[in-house]
Amino acid sequence: MTAAPQTPGIRLDAPAPGWAISADVVVVGSGVAGLTTALGCAAAGLSTVVVTKARLDDGSTRWAQGGIAAALGEGDTPEQHLADTLVAGAGLCDEEAVRTLVTEGPGAVHRLIAAGAHFDTSADGVIELTREGGHHRRRIAHAGGDATGVEISRALVEAVRDAGLRTIENALVLDLLTDAAGRTAGVSLHVMGEGQHDGVGAVHAPAVVLATGGMGQVFAATTNPAVSTGDGVALALRAGAEVSDLEFVQFHPTVLFLGTESEGQQPLVSEAVRGEGAHLVDASGVRFLLGQHELAELAPRDIVAKAIMRRMREQDADHMYLDARHFGAAMWERRFPTILAACRAHGIDPVTEPVPVAPAAHYASGGVRTDLHGRTTVPGLWACGEVACTGVHGANRLASNSLLEGLVFAERIAADIAALAPLTAGEPKSPDGLSALPPIAPEARAAIQRIMSLGAGVLRSDDSLRQAAAALEEVHRATADDGEKIPEPGVESWETANLLCVARVLTAAALEREETRGCHWREDRPDRAAADWDRHLVVRMAPDRSLVVTRTDSTAFPPTVLREHQP
Ligand code: SIN
């Protein structure tokens, strides 16, 4: 592990913890990454606490539809999965990380099945596999047709309950705690509502694993649930950790279009629908992806999203259509019951009419920078799943690699922590010496989301990003310069501070990367600039809240300073 960068000495403005419990490991988040890590740590005999923001099954995992990609089918190999992943990642995947993912993936899926997850199988018991964008073969295992995440979540929550793990639900984690020697000593958190612990408290532990999921709520329209407010990335930055590749936000091409004013979580229409033969068409029924890519509608996600955006612009339309009427009612009901119900709930019947779709924010390909054991640049802090940047996704995640990444790297993290045990930490230092970041008024959330969708969305430019950066600073200044506007510390205002923090970093990175690559689409820099930009952008926070942006190749720790973005 590398030495920790100097911590910025920043914390959220919150009351001192009024209660505390202790454990060997605290896992923050309860999706596939968090629960798999927790189960692995507990199985290794480590006392483990899971802290989660809502209920155990309320994270992003349960919303996953398409499935989990792994070389499970006859004739498929990890090498082929590796090749597809590298192509999607547009030159920025860490090949060793991808090799780890694809070789350990099939075993991890079988262990998940052994833990109780039921995948769809044929009559003779063979796992059914589907296709999604960027995969050259059927490689996606699914459950309940299009309810893969629900099933994985169910199985893992049940396993956690059976194992008797300590869990704290409805708890927003605030900051990393450290001891006098700067070692990780746990987390502070705020528990909402009734329960054994209420208000601000602490879990003291020498090992902290962030598995807090994504940050889709930083945009006005997203497939992510309400809990995805970038809390883990913001916490890691305040703790002095490096984050990487945040400019690579994946916009899912086919999200049910509910109108231009529709905000918050939007219903996903899985790529697996295209994998089973649905066509993307414009209002005249023309399949506009034919001839644009050898895989047509099953091209990697960024290519499909861009093709949709271009067609929308050419035709001055605000959405396109996904046509799968030829599936017929029986197939829709058996294979895509969740999507069918969501469409019908909004008055659209995919059996008889094309489904209106448009791209929306879906997945953060970047996150807290980790090595192959999930270790971050802060000793004692690990990160797993969407909150992490393992190097697996590069500039654009391959469809259905995310559940797999959560599984594989969770197993590695649990093994790493178990191998390091017993870890020790002293008493957590009082946070009094740290500068307190003011909470941001919850009313600013909608403004942040609008700023980001307008300036740092699927299409970006130097101009739009500069305007977004200035508007975000104005949101901060409006609170910081006017004491009366500083809201009472509380869950919504802390979340809004986290959203503002990740929005700033994302915008700074997107401004810095002067090229188009993967899911980062700069209108003013339409080409990929390989020689200059076969590199990653790494960001950390300085004590004055400025962002230190550096450029590095995938393995060079620590990177050299490029530029500082003043607050
Ligand atoms: C989908 O089902 O289209 C989403 C899969 C993913 O994001 O990997």
Coordinates of C-alpha atoms and ligand atoms in Angstrom, one line a residue:
M1 CA 0.0 0.0 0.0
T2 CA 1.3 3.5 -0.8
A3 CA 1.6 6.1 1.9
A4 CA -1.6 8.1 2.4
P5 CA -1.6 11.6 0.8
Q6 CA -1.9 14.3 3.4
T7 CA -5.5 14.3 4.5
P8 CA -7.2 17.6 3.6
G9 CA -8.5 17.8 7.2
I10 CA -12.1 18.4 6.1
R11 CA -15.2 16.9 7.6
L12 CA -18.9 17.5 7.3
D13 CA -20.3 19.9 9.9
A14 CA -22.0 17.5 12.3
P15 CA -22.5 17.0 16.0
A16 CA -19.9 14.9 17.8
P17 CA -20.9 11.2 18.0
G18 CA -23.2 10.5 20.9
W19 CA -22.8 6.7 20.9
A20 CA -20.3 4.2 19.6
I21 CA -19.9 0.5 18.9
S22 CA -16.8 -1.4 17.8
A23 CA -16.0 -4.0 15.2
D24 CA -13.1 -5.4 13.2
V25 CA -14.6 -4.2 9.9
V26 CA -17.3 -1.8 9.0
V27 CA -18.8 -2.2 5.5
V28 CA -20.7 0.8 4.3
G29 CA -23.4 -0.2 1.7
S30 CA -25.5 -3.2 1.2
G31 CA -25.5 -4.0 -2.5
V32 CA -23.8 -7.0 -4.0
A33 CA -20.3 -5.5 -3.2
G34 CA -21.1 -4.6 0.4
L35 CA -22.9 -7.7 1.4
T36 CA -20.4 -10.0 -0.4
T37 CA -17.6 -8.3 1.4
A38 CA -19.3 -8.5 4.7
L39 CA -20.1 -12.2 4.4
G40 CA -16.5 -12.9 3.4
C41 CA -15.2 -11.0 6.4
A42 CA -17.6 -12.7 8.8
A43 CA -16.7 -16.1 7.4
A44 CA -13.1 -15.3 8.1
G45 CA -14.0 -14.8 11.8
L46 CA -13.9 -10.9 11.7
S47 CA -16.6 -9.1 13.6
T48 CA -18.3 -7.1 10.9
V49 CA -20.9 -4.4 10.9
V50 CA -22.9 -3.4 7.8
V51 CA -24.1 0.2 7.7
T52 CA -26.6 1.1 5.0
K53 CA -28.5 4.3 4.1
A54 CA -31.9 2.9 3.7
R55 CA -33.0 -0.8 4.1
L56 CA -30.6 -3.6 3.3
D57 CA -32.1 -4.2 -0.1
D58 CA -32.6 -0.5 -1.1
G59 CA -29.4 0.1 -3.0
S60 CA -28.7 0.0 -6.8
T61 CA -28.2 -3.8 -6.9
R62 CA -31.9 -4.6 -6.7
W63 CA -32.5 -2.3 -9.8
A64 CA -30.2 -4.3 -12.0
Q65 CA -32.2 -5.9 -14.8
G66 CA -30.0 -7.4 -17.5
G67 CA -27.8 -9.6 -15.4
I68 CA -24.3 -10.5 -14.6
A69 CA -21.7 -11.1 -17.3
A70 CA -19.3 -14.1 -17.0
A71 CA -17.8 -16.6 -19.4
L72 CA -20.1 -19.4 -18.3
G73 CA -21.4 -20.6 -21.7
E74 CA -20.1 -23.4 -23.9
G75 CA -17.3 -22.1 -26.1
D76 CA -16.9 -18.9 -24.2
T77 CA -13.7 -18.1 -22.4
P78 CA -12.3 -15.4 -20.0
E79 CA -10.1 -14.3 -22.9
Q80 CA -13.1 -13.4 -25.1
H81 CA -14.8 -11.6 -22.2
L82 CA -11.5 -9.7 -21.6
A83 CA -11.4 -8.7 -25.3
D84 CA -14.9 -7.3 -25.3
T85 CA -14.3 -5.5 -22.0
L86 CA -11.1 -3.9 -23.3
V87 CA -12.9 -2.7 -26.5
A88 CA -15.7 -1.1 -24.6
G89 CA -13.2 0.6 -22.2
A90 CA -11.7 2.5 -25.2
G91 CA -8.0 2.2 -24.2
L92 CA -8.3 3.0 -20.6
C93 CA -9.0 -0.4 -18.9
D94 CA -6.3 -1.7 -16.6
E95 CA -5.7 -5.1 -18.3
E96 CA -4.6 -6.8 -15.2
A97 CA -7.7 -5.7 -13.4
V98 CA -9.9 -6.9 -16.3
R99 CA -8.0 -10.2 -16.4
T100 CA -8.7 -10.7 -12.7
L101 CA -12.4 -9.9 -13.2
V102 CA -12.9 -12.3 -16.1
T103 CA -10.9 -15.2 -14.8
E104 CA -12.3 -15.1 -11.2
G105 CA -15.8 -14.2 -12.4
P106 CA -17.2 -17.6 -13.3
G107 CA -16.2 -19.0 -10.0
A108 CA -17.6 -16.0 -8.1
V109 CA -21.0 -16.5 -9.9
H110 CA -21.0 -20.2 -8.9
R111 CA -20.3 -19.2 -5.3
L112 CA -23.2 -16.8 -5.4
I113 CA -25.4 -19.6 -6.6
A114 CA -24.1 -21.8 -3.8
A115 CA -25.0 -18.9 -1.4
G116 CA -28.6 -19.2 -2.6
A117 CA -29.1 -17.0 -5.7
H118 CA -31.3 -18.7 -8.3
F119 CA -30.6 -17.8 -12.0
D120 CA -32.9 -18.6 -14.9
T121 CA -32.1 -22.0 -16.3
S122 CA -33.3 -24.2 -19.2
A123 CA -35.4 -27.3 -18.6
D124 CA -32.2 -29.3 -18.2
G125 CA -30.7 -27.0 -15.6
V126 CA -28.2 -25.1 -17.7
I127 CA -27.9 -21.4 -16.9
E128 CA -29.7 -19.3 -19.6
L129 CA -27.5 -16.6 -21.1
T130 CA -28.5 -13.5 -23.0
R131 CA -26.6 -10.8 -24.9
E132 CA -26.1 -7.1 -24.3
G133 CA -24.2 -4.3 -25.9
G134 CA -20.5 -4.9 -26.7
H135 CA -20.6 -8.6 -26.0
H136 CA -19.8 -10.8 -29.0
R137 CA -21.7 -13.8 -27.5
R138 CA -24.4 -14.7 -25.1
R139 CA -22.7 -14.2 -21.7
I140 CA -25.3 -12.6 -19.4
A141 CA -26.9 -14.7 -16.7
H142 CA -30.2 -13.4 -15.4
A143 CA -32.8 -14.2 -12.8
G144 CA -36.6 -13.7 -12.8
G145 CA -36.3 -12.7 -16.5
D146 CA -35.3 -9.1 -15.9
A147 CA -35.2 -9.1 -12.1
T148 CA -31.6 -10.2 -11.6
G149 CA -30.7 -7.6 -9.0
V150 CA -33.8 -8.3 -7.0
E151 CA -32.8 -12.0 -6.8
I152 CA -29.2 -11.3 -6.0
S153 CA -30.2 -8.9 -3.3
R154 CA -32.7 -11.3 -1.8
A155 CA -30.1 -14.1 -1.6
L156 CA -27.4 -12.0 -0.1
V157 CA -29.7 -10.3 2.5
E158 CA -31.0 -13.7 3.5
A159 CA -27.4 -14.9 3.9
V160 CA -26.5 -11.9 6.0
R161 CA -29.5 -12.5 8.2
D162 CA -28.7 -16.2 8.5
A163 CA -25.1 -15.4 9.4
G164 CA -26.4 -13.1 12.2
L165 CA -24.3 -10.1 11.0
R166 CA -24.8 -6.8 12.8
T167 CA -26.5 -4.3 10.5
I168 CA -27.4 -0.7 11.0
E169 CA -30.1 0.5 8.5
N170 CA -31.3 4.0 7.7
A171 CA -27.8 5.4 8.5
L172 CA -26.0 8.0 6.5
V173 CA -22.2 7.6 6.9
L174 CA -20.6 11.0 7.5
D175 CA -16.8 10.8 7.7
L176 CA -13.9 8.5 8.1
L177 CA -12.4 8.5 11.6
T178 CA -8.7 8.3 12.2
D179 CA -6.5 7.7 15.2
A180 CA -3.6 9.9 16.4
A181 CA -1.2 8.0 14.0
G182 CA -3.5 8.7 11.0
R183 CA -4.7 5.2 10.8
T184 CA -8.3 4.4 9.9
A185 CA -10.3 4.0 13.1
G186 CA -13.9 3.7 11.8
V187 CA -16.7 6.0 10.6
S188 CA -19.1 8.6 12.0
L189 CA -22.7 8.1 11.0
H190 CA -26.2 9.5 11.5
V191 CA -28.9 7.0 12.2
M192 CA -32.4 8.2 11.1
G193 CA -35.5 7.2 13.0
E194 CA -36.2 4.6 15.6
G195 CA -33.8 2.0 16.6
Q196 CA -31.2 1.0 19.1
H197 CA -29.0 3.9 17.9
D198 CA -30.3 7.3 16.9
G199 CA -28.6 10.5 15.8
V200 CA -24.9 10.9 15.2
G201 CA -22.7 8.0 16.4
A202 CA -19.6 6.1 15.5
V203 CA -18.6 2.6 14.5
H204 CA -15.0 2.1 15.6
A205 CA -13.1 -0.3 13.4
P206 CA -9.6 -0.4 11.9
A207 CA -10.9 -1.5 8.5
V208 CA -13.5 0.4 6.6
V209 CA -15.0 -0.8 3.3
L210 CA -16.9 1.7 1.1
A211 CA -19.5 0.0 -1.0
T212 CA -21.9 2.9 -1.2
G213 CA -22.8 2.6 -4.9
G214 CA -23.0 5.4 -7.5
M215 CA -23.8 9.1 -7.9
G216 CA -26.5 9.1 -10.5
Q217 CA -28.6 11.5 -8.5
V218 CA -26.1 14.3 -9.4
F219 CA -28.1 14.5 -12.7
A220 CA -31.7 15.5 -13.1
A221 CA -32.7 12.1 -14.7
T222 CA -31.1 8.8 -13.8
T223 CA -31.7 5.2 -13.5
N224 CA -30.2 5.2 -10.0
P225 CA -32.3 5.1 -6.9
A226 CA -32.6 8.1 -4.5
V227 CA -29.8 6.8 -2.3
S228 CA -27.2 7.2 -5.0
T229 CA -25.8 10.6 -4.0
G230 CA -22.1 10.0 -4.2
D231 CA -21.6 9.8 -0.5
G232 CA -18.7 7.3 -0.7
V233 CA -16.7 9.3 -3.2
A234 CA -17.3 12.6 -1.2
L235 CA -16.3 10.9 2.1
A236 CA -13.1 9.4 0.5
L237 CA -12.1 12.8 -0.9
R238 CA -12.5 14.4 2.6
A239 CA -10.4 11.6 4.0
G240 CA -7.6 12.3 1.5
A241 CA -8.2 9.5 -0.9
E242 CA -7.6 9.8 -4.6
V243 CA -10.5 9.4 -7.1
S244 CA -10.1 8.6 -10.7
D245 CA -12.0 8.6 -14.0
L246 CA -15.0 10.5 -12.7
E247 CA -15.5 12.1 -16.1
F248 CA -16.7 8.8 -17.5
V249 CA -20.3 8.7 -16.6
Q250 CA -22.2 6.1 -18.5
F251 CA -25.6 7.2 -20.0
H252 CA -27.8 4.2 -20.5
P253 CA -29.2 4.4 -24.1
T254 CA -32.7 3.1 -23.4
V255 CA -34.4 4.6 -20.4
L256 CA -38.2 4.9 -20.6
F257 CA -38.9 8.5 -21.8
L258 CA -41.5 10.1 -19.6
G259 CA -41.2 13.7 -20.8
T260 CA -38.4 16.3 -20.8
E261 CA -39.4 17.5 -17.3
S262 CA -39.3 14.1 -15.7
E263 CA -36.7 14.1 -12.9
G264 CA -35.2 11.6 -10.5
Q265 CA -35.1 7.9 -10.9
Q266 CA -36.5 6.8 -14.3
P267 CA -37.4 3.2 -15.4
L268 CA -34.7 1.3 -17.2
V269 CA -35.4 -0.7 -20.3
S270 CA -32.6 -3.3 -20.2
E271 CA -30.1 -3.8 -23.0
A272 CA -31.2 -7.4 -22.8
V273 CA -34.3 -6.4 -24.6
R274 CA -32.1 -5.5 -27.6
G275 CA -30.1 -8.6 -26.8
E276 CA -33.2 -10.6 -27.5
G277 CA -33.8 -8.8 -30.8
A278 CA -35.5 -5.5 -30.2
H279 CA -34.8 -2.7 -32.7
L280 CA -34.1 1.0 -32.1
V281 CA -36.1 3.1 -34.5
D282 CA -37.0 6.7 -35.0
A283 CA -40.5 8.1 -35.2
S284 CA -40.7 6.8 -38.9
G285 CA -39.7 3.3 -37.9
V286 CA -36.2 3.6 -39.4
R287 CA -33.5 1.4 -37.8
F288 CA -30.8 4.1 -37.6
L289 CA -28.1 2.0 -36.0
L290 CA -27.8 -0.3 -39.0
G291 CA -24.6 0.4 -40.9
Q292 CA -23.1 2.4 -38.0
H293 CA -21.5 -0.5 -36.2
E294 CA -21.0 -4.2 -36.9
L295 CA -23.1 -5.0 -33.8
A296 CA -25.8 -2.5 -34.8
E297 CA -28.1 -2.1 -31.7
L298 CA -25.7 -4.2 -29.7
A299 CA -22.7 -1.9 -30.1
P300 CA -21.1 -0.8 -26.9
R301 CA -23.3 1.4 -24.8
D302 CA -21.6 4.7 -25.6
I303 CA -21.9 4.2 -29.3
V304 CA -25.6 3.5 -29.1
A305 CA -26.3 6.4 -26.7
K306 CA -24.4 8.7 -29.2
A307 CA -26.3 7.4 -32.2
I308 CA -29.6 8.1 -30.4
M309 CA -28.5 11.6 -29.4
R310 CA -27.4 12.4 -33.0
R311 CA -30.7 11.1 -34.4
M312 CA -32.7 13.1 -31.8
R313 CA -30.8 16.2 -32.9
E314 CA -31.2 15.6 -36.6
Q315 CA -34.9 15.2 -36.2
D316 CA -35.4 17.7 -33.4
A317 CA -36.9 15.0 -31.3
D318 CA -36.6 14.4 -27.6
H319 CA -36.7 10.6 -27.7
M320 CA -36.4 7.6 -30.0
Y321 CA -38.2 4.2 -29.8
L322 CA -37.4 0.6 -28.9
D323 CA -39.6 -1.7 -31.0
A324 CA -40.1 -5.2 -29.7
R325 CA -43.7 -5.8 -30.7
H326 CA -42.5 -8.9 -32.5
F327 CA -41.7 -10.6 -29.1
G328 CA -45.4 -11.1 -28.5
A329 CA -47.2 -11.0 -25.2
A330 CA -46.0 -14.4 -24.0
M331 CA -42.3 -13.6 -24.4
W332 CA -42.7 -10.1 -22.8
E333 CA -44.4 -11.6 -19.8
R334 CA -41.9 -14.4 -19.3
R335 CA -38.7 -12.7 -20.2
F336 CA -39.2 -9.1 -19.2
P337 CA -42.0 -8.9 -16.6
T338 CA -40.5 -5.9 -14.7
I339 CA -40.1 -3.8 -17.8
L340 CA -43.5 -4.7 -19.1
A341 CA -45.1 -3.7 -15.8
A342 CA -43.2 -0.4 -15.7
C343 CA -44.2 0.5 -19.2
R344 CA -47.8 -0.4 -18.7
A345 CA -47.8 1.6 -15.4
H346 CA -46.9 4.6 -17.6
G347 CA -49.6 3.8 -20.2
I348 CA -47.3 2.2 -22.8
D349 CA -47.9 -1.3 -24.0
P350 CA -44.7 -2.8 -25.5
V351 CA -46.6 -5.7 -26.9
T352 CA -48.6 -3.4 -29.2
E353 CA -46.5 -0.2 -29.5
P354 CA -42.8 0.9 -29.7
V355 CA -41.5 2.1 -26.3
P356 CA -40.3 5.7 -26.2
V357 CA -36.7 5.8 -24.9
A358 CA -33.9 8.4 -24.3
P359 CA -30.4 8.2 -22.6
A360 CA -30.1 9.0 -18.9
A361 CA -27.3 8.9 -16.4
H362 CA -26.7 5.3 -15.3
Y363 CA -23.3 4.4 -14.0
A364 CA -20.1 6.0 -12.7
S365 CA -17.3 4.2 -14.5
G366 CA -14.8 6.0 -12.2
G367 CA -14.7 6.3 -8.4
V368 CA -12.3 5.9 -5.5
R369 CA -9.0 4.7 -6.9
T370 CA -8.1 1.2 -5.7
D371 CA -5.5 -1.5 -6.4
L372 CA -6.4 -5.1 -7.1
H373 CA -7.2 -5.8 -3.5
G374 CA -9.6 -2.9 -3.3
R375 CA -7.2 -0.8 -1.2
T376 CA -7.5 2.9 -1.6
T377 CA -4.7 5.4 -1.2
V378 CA -5.8 5.8 2.5
P379 CA -4.5 2.9 4.7
G380 CA -7.3 1.0 6.2
L381 CA -9.9 2.2 3.7
W382 CA -11.1 -0.1 0.9
A383 CA -13.6 0.6 -1.8
C384 CA -15.7 -1.9 -3.8
G385 CA -18.4 -1.8 -6.5
E386 CA -19.6 1.3 -8.2
V387 CA -18.0 3.6 -5.7
A388 CA -14.5 2.2 -6.6
C389 CA -12.3 2.7 -9.7
T390 CA -10.5 -0.6 -10.0
G391 CA -9.5 0.0 -13.6
V392 CA -11.9 -2.6 -14.9
H393 CA -14.2 -0.2 -16.8
G394 CA -11.8 2.3 -18.4
A395 CA -13.7 4.9 -20.3
N396 CA -16.9 3.0 -20.6
R397 CA -18.1 0.0 -18.7
L398 CA -19.1 -3.1 -20.6
A399 CA -22.8 -4.1 -20.0
S400 CA -23.4 -6.3 -16.9
N401 CA -19.8 -6.2 -15.8
S402 CA -20.8 -4.2 -12.7
L403 CA -22.4 -6.9 -10.6
L404 CA -19.5 -9.1 -11.5
E405 CA -17.0 -6.5 -10.4
G406 CA -18.8 -6.1 -7.1
L407 CA -18.7 -9.9 -6.5
V408 CA -15.1 -10.5 -7.6
F409 CA -13.5 -7.6 -5.8
A410 CA -15.6 -8.1 -2.7
E411 CA -14.1 -11.6 -2.4
R412 CA -10.6 -10.1 -2.8
I413 CA -11.2 -7.4 -0.3
A414 CA -12.5 -9.8 2.3
A415 CA -9.5 -12.1 1.7
D416 CA -7.1 -9.1 2.0
I417 CA -8.6 -7.8 5.3
A418 CA -8.6 -11.4 6.7
A419 CA -4.9 -11.8 5.7
L420 CA -4.0 -8.5 7.4
A421 CA -5.9 -9.3 10.6
P422 CA -5.6 -8.5 13.4
L423 CA -5.6 -4.8 12.3
T424 CA -5.4 -2.3 15.1
A425 CA -6.3 1.3 15.5
G426 CA -6.2 3.6 18.4
E427 CA -8.9 5.8 19.8
P428 CA -10.4 8.0 17.0
K429 CA -9.1 11.5 17.2
S430 CA -11.6 14.3 18.0
P431 CA -12.8 15.9 14.8
D432 CA -12.6 19.3 16.4
G433 CA -9.3 20.2 14.7
L434 CA -10.8 19.5 11.2
S435 CA -12.3 22.3 9.1
A436 CA -16.1 21.7 9.0
L437 CA -17.7 21.8 5.5
P438 CA -21.0 23.6 5.8
P439 CA -24.1 21.5 4.9
I440 CA -25.8 22.8 1.7
A441 CA -29.5 23.7 1.7
P442 CA -31.5 20.8 0.4
E443 CA -33.3 23.2 -2.0
A444 CA -30.0 23.5 -3.9
R445 CA -30.2 19.8 -4.9
A446 CA -32.5 20.5 -7.9
A447 CA -30.2 23.3 -9.0
I448 CA -27.1 21.1 -8.9
Q449 CA -29.0 18.4 -10.9
R450 CA -30.1 20.9 -13.5
I451 CA -26.6 22.4 -13.8
M452 CA -25.1 19.0 -14.3
S453 CA -27.6 17.7 -16.8
L454 CA -27.2 20.9 -18.8
G455 CA -23.5 21.3 -18.7
A456 CA -21.9 17.9 -17.9
G457 CA -24.5 15.5 -19.4
V458 CA -24.3 13.2 -22.3
L459 CA -23.0 16.0 -24.5
R460 CA -20.4 18.4 -23.1
S461 CA -18.1 21.1 -24.3
D462 CA -15.5 23.5 -22.8
D463 CA -18.2 26.2 -22.7
S464 CA -20.9 24.0 -21.1
L465 CA -18.4 22.6 -18.5
R466 CA -17.1 26.0 -17.6
Q467 CA -20.6 27.3 -17.1
A468 CA -21.4 24.3 -15.0
A469 CA -18.3 24.7 -12.8
A470 CA -19.1 28.4 -12.2
A471 CA -22.7 27.7 -11.4
L472 CA -21.6 25.0 -8.9
E473 CA -19.3 27.4 -7.2
E474 CA -22.1 29.9 -7.0
V475 CA -24.2 27.3 -5.2
H476 CA -21.4 26.8 -2.7
R477 CA -20.8 30.5 -2.3
A478 CA -24.5 31.3 -1.8
T479 CA -24.4 29.1 1.3
A480 CA -20.8 29.8 2.6
D481 CA -20.9 33.6 2.2
D482 CA -24.3 34.0 3.9
G483 CA -24.3 32.5 7.3
E484 CA -28.1 32.8 7.4
K485 CA -28.4 30.5 4.5
I486 CA -26.4 27.7 6.1
P487 CA -29.0 25.1 6.9
E488 CA -29.1 23.0 10.1
P489 CA -26.9 19.9 9.7
G490 CA -29.1 17.0 8.7
V491 CA -29.4 14.1 6.3
E492 CA -30.7 16.1 3.4
S493 CA -28.2 18.9 3.7
W494 CA -25.2 16.5 4.2
E495 CA -26.4 14.6 1.1
T496 CA -26.6 17.8 -0.8
A497 CA -23.1 18.7 0.3
N498 CA -21.9 15.3 -1.0
L499 CA -23.7 15.9 -4.4
L500 CA -22.1 19.3 -4.7
C501 CA -18.7 17.8 -4.0
V502 CA -18.9 15.0 -6.6
A503 CA -20.4 17.4 -9.1
R504 CA -17.4 19.7 -8.8
V505 CA -14.9 16.8 -9.2
L506 CA -16.8 15.3 -12.2
T507 CA -17.0 18.7 -13.9
A508 CA -13.3 19.5 -13.2
A509 CA -12.2 16.1 -14.7
A510 CA -14.5 16.4 -17.7
L511 CA -13.1 19.9 -18.4
E512 CA -9.6 18.7 -18.1
R513 CA -10.0 15.7 -20.5
E514 CA -9.9 17.5 -23.9
E515 CA -11.0 14.7 -26.1
T516 CA -13.9 12.4 -26.8
R517 CA -13.5 8.9 -25.5
G518 CA -15.8 6.2 -24.3
C519 CA -18.8 7.8 -22.5
H520 CA -17.1 11.2 -22.3
W521 CA -18.4 13.1 -25.3
R522 CA -16.9 16.5 -25.9
E523 CA -18.6 18.3 -28.7
D524 CA -15.7 20.7 -29.0
R525 CA -13.1 17.9 -29.1
P526 CA -14.9 15.2 -31.2
D527 CA -11.8 13.0 -31.6
R528 CA -9.9 10.6 -29.4
A529 CA -6.5 12.0 -28.6
A530 CA -4.7 8.8 -28.0
A531 CA -1.1 10.0 -27.5
D532 CA -2.0 12.7 -25.0
W533 CA -4.9 11.0 -23.3
D534 CA -4.2 7.3 -22.9
R535 CA -4.0 8.3 -19.3
H536 CA -6.2 8.6 -16.2
L537 CA -7.2 11.8 -14.4
V538 CA -6.8 11.5 -10.7
V539 CA -8.3 14.0 -8.3
R540 CA -7.8 14.7 -4.6
M541 CA -9.0 17.4 -2.3
A542 CA -6.6 19.9 -0.8
P543 CA -7.2 21.4 2.7
D544 CA -8.7 24.6 1.2
R545 CA -11.2 22.5 -0.7
S546 CA -9.4 23.1 -4.0
L547 CA -9.1 20.0 -6.3
V548 CA -5.7 18.8 -7.2
V549 CA -6.0 17.2 -10.7
T550 CA -3.2 14.9 -11.9
R551 CA -2.7 12.8 -15.0
T552 CA -1.2 9.3 -14.8
D553 CA -1.0 6.0 -16.6
S554 CA -2.9 3.2 -15.0
T555 CA -0.2 2.0 -12.6
A556 CA 1.9 5.0 -11.8
F557 CA 1.3 5.8 -8.1
P558 CA 1.6 8.6 -7.2
P559 CA 0.8 10.8 -10.1
T560 CA 2.3 14.2 -10.8
V561 CA 0.4 17.4 -10.2
L562 CA -1.1 18.9 -13.3
R563 CA -3.3 21.7 -12.1
E564 CA -5.2 22.9 -9.1
H565 CA -8.9 24.0 -9.4
Q566 CA -9.4 26.7 -6.7
P567 CA -12.6 26.6 -4.7
Ligands
SIN1 C1 -29.3 -3.3 -18.4 O1 -29.9 -4.2 -18.1 O2 -29.3 -2.8 -19.5 C2 -28.3 -2.7 -17.5 C3 -27.1 -3.6 -17.4 C4 -25.9 -2.8 -16.9 O3 -26.0 -1.6 -16.6 O4 -24.9 -3.4 -16.9

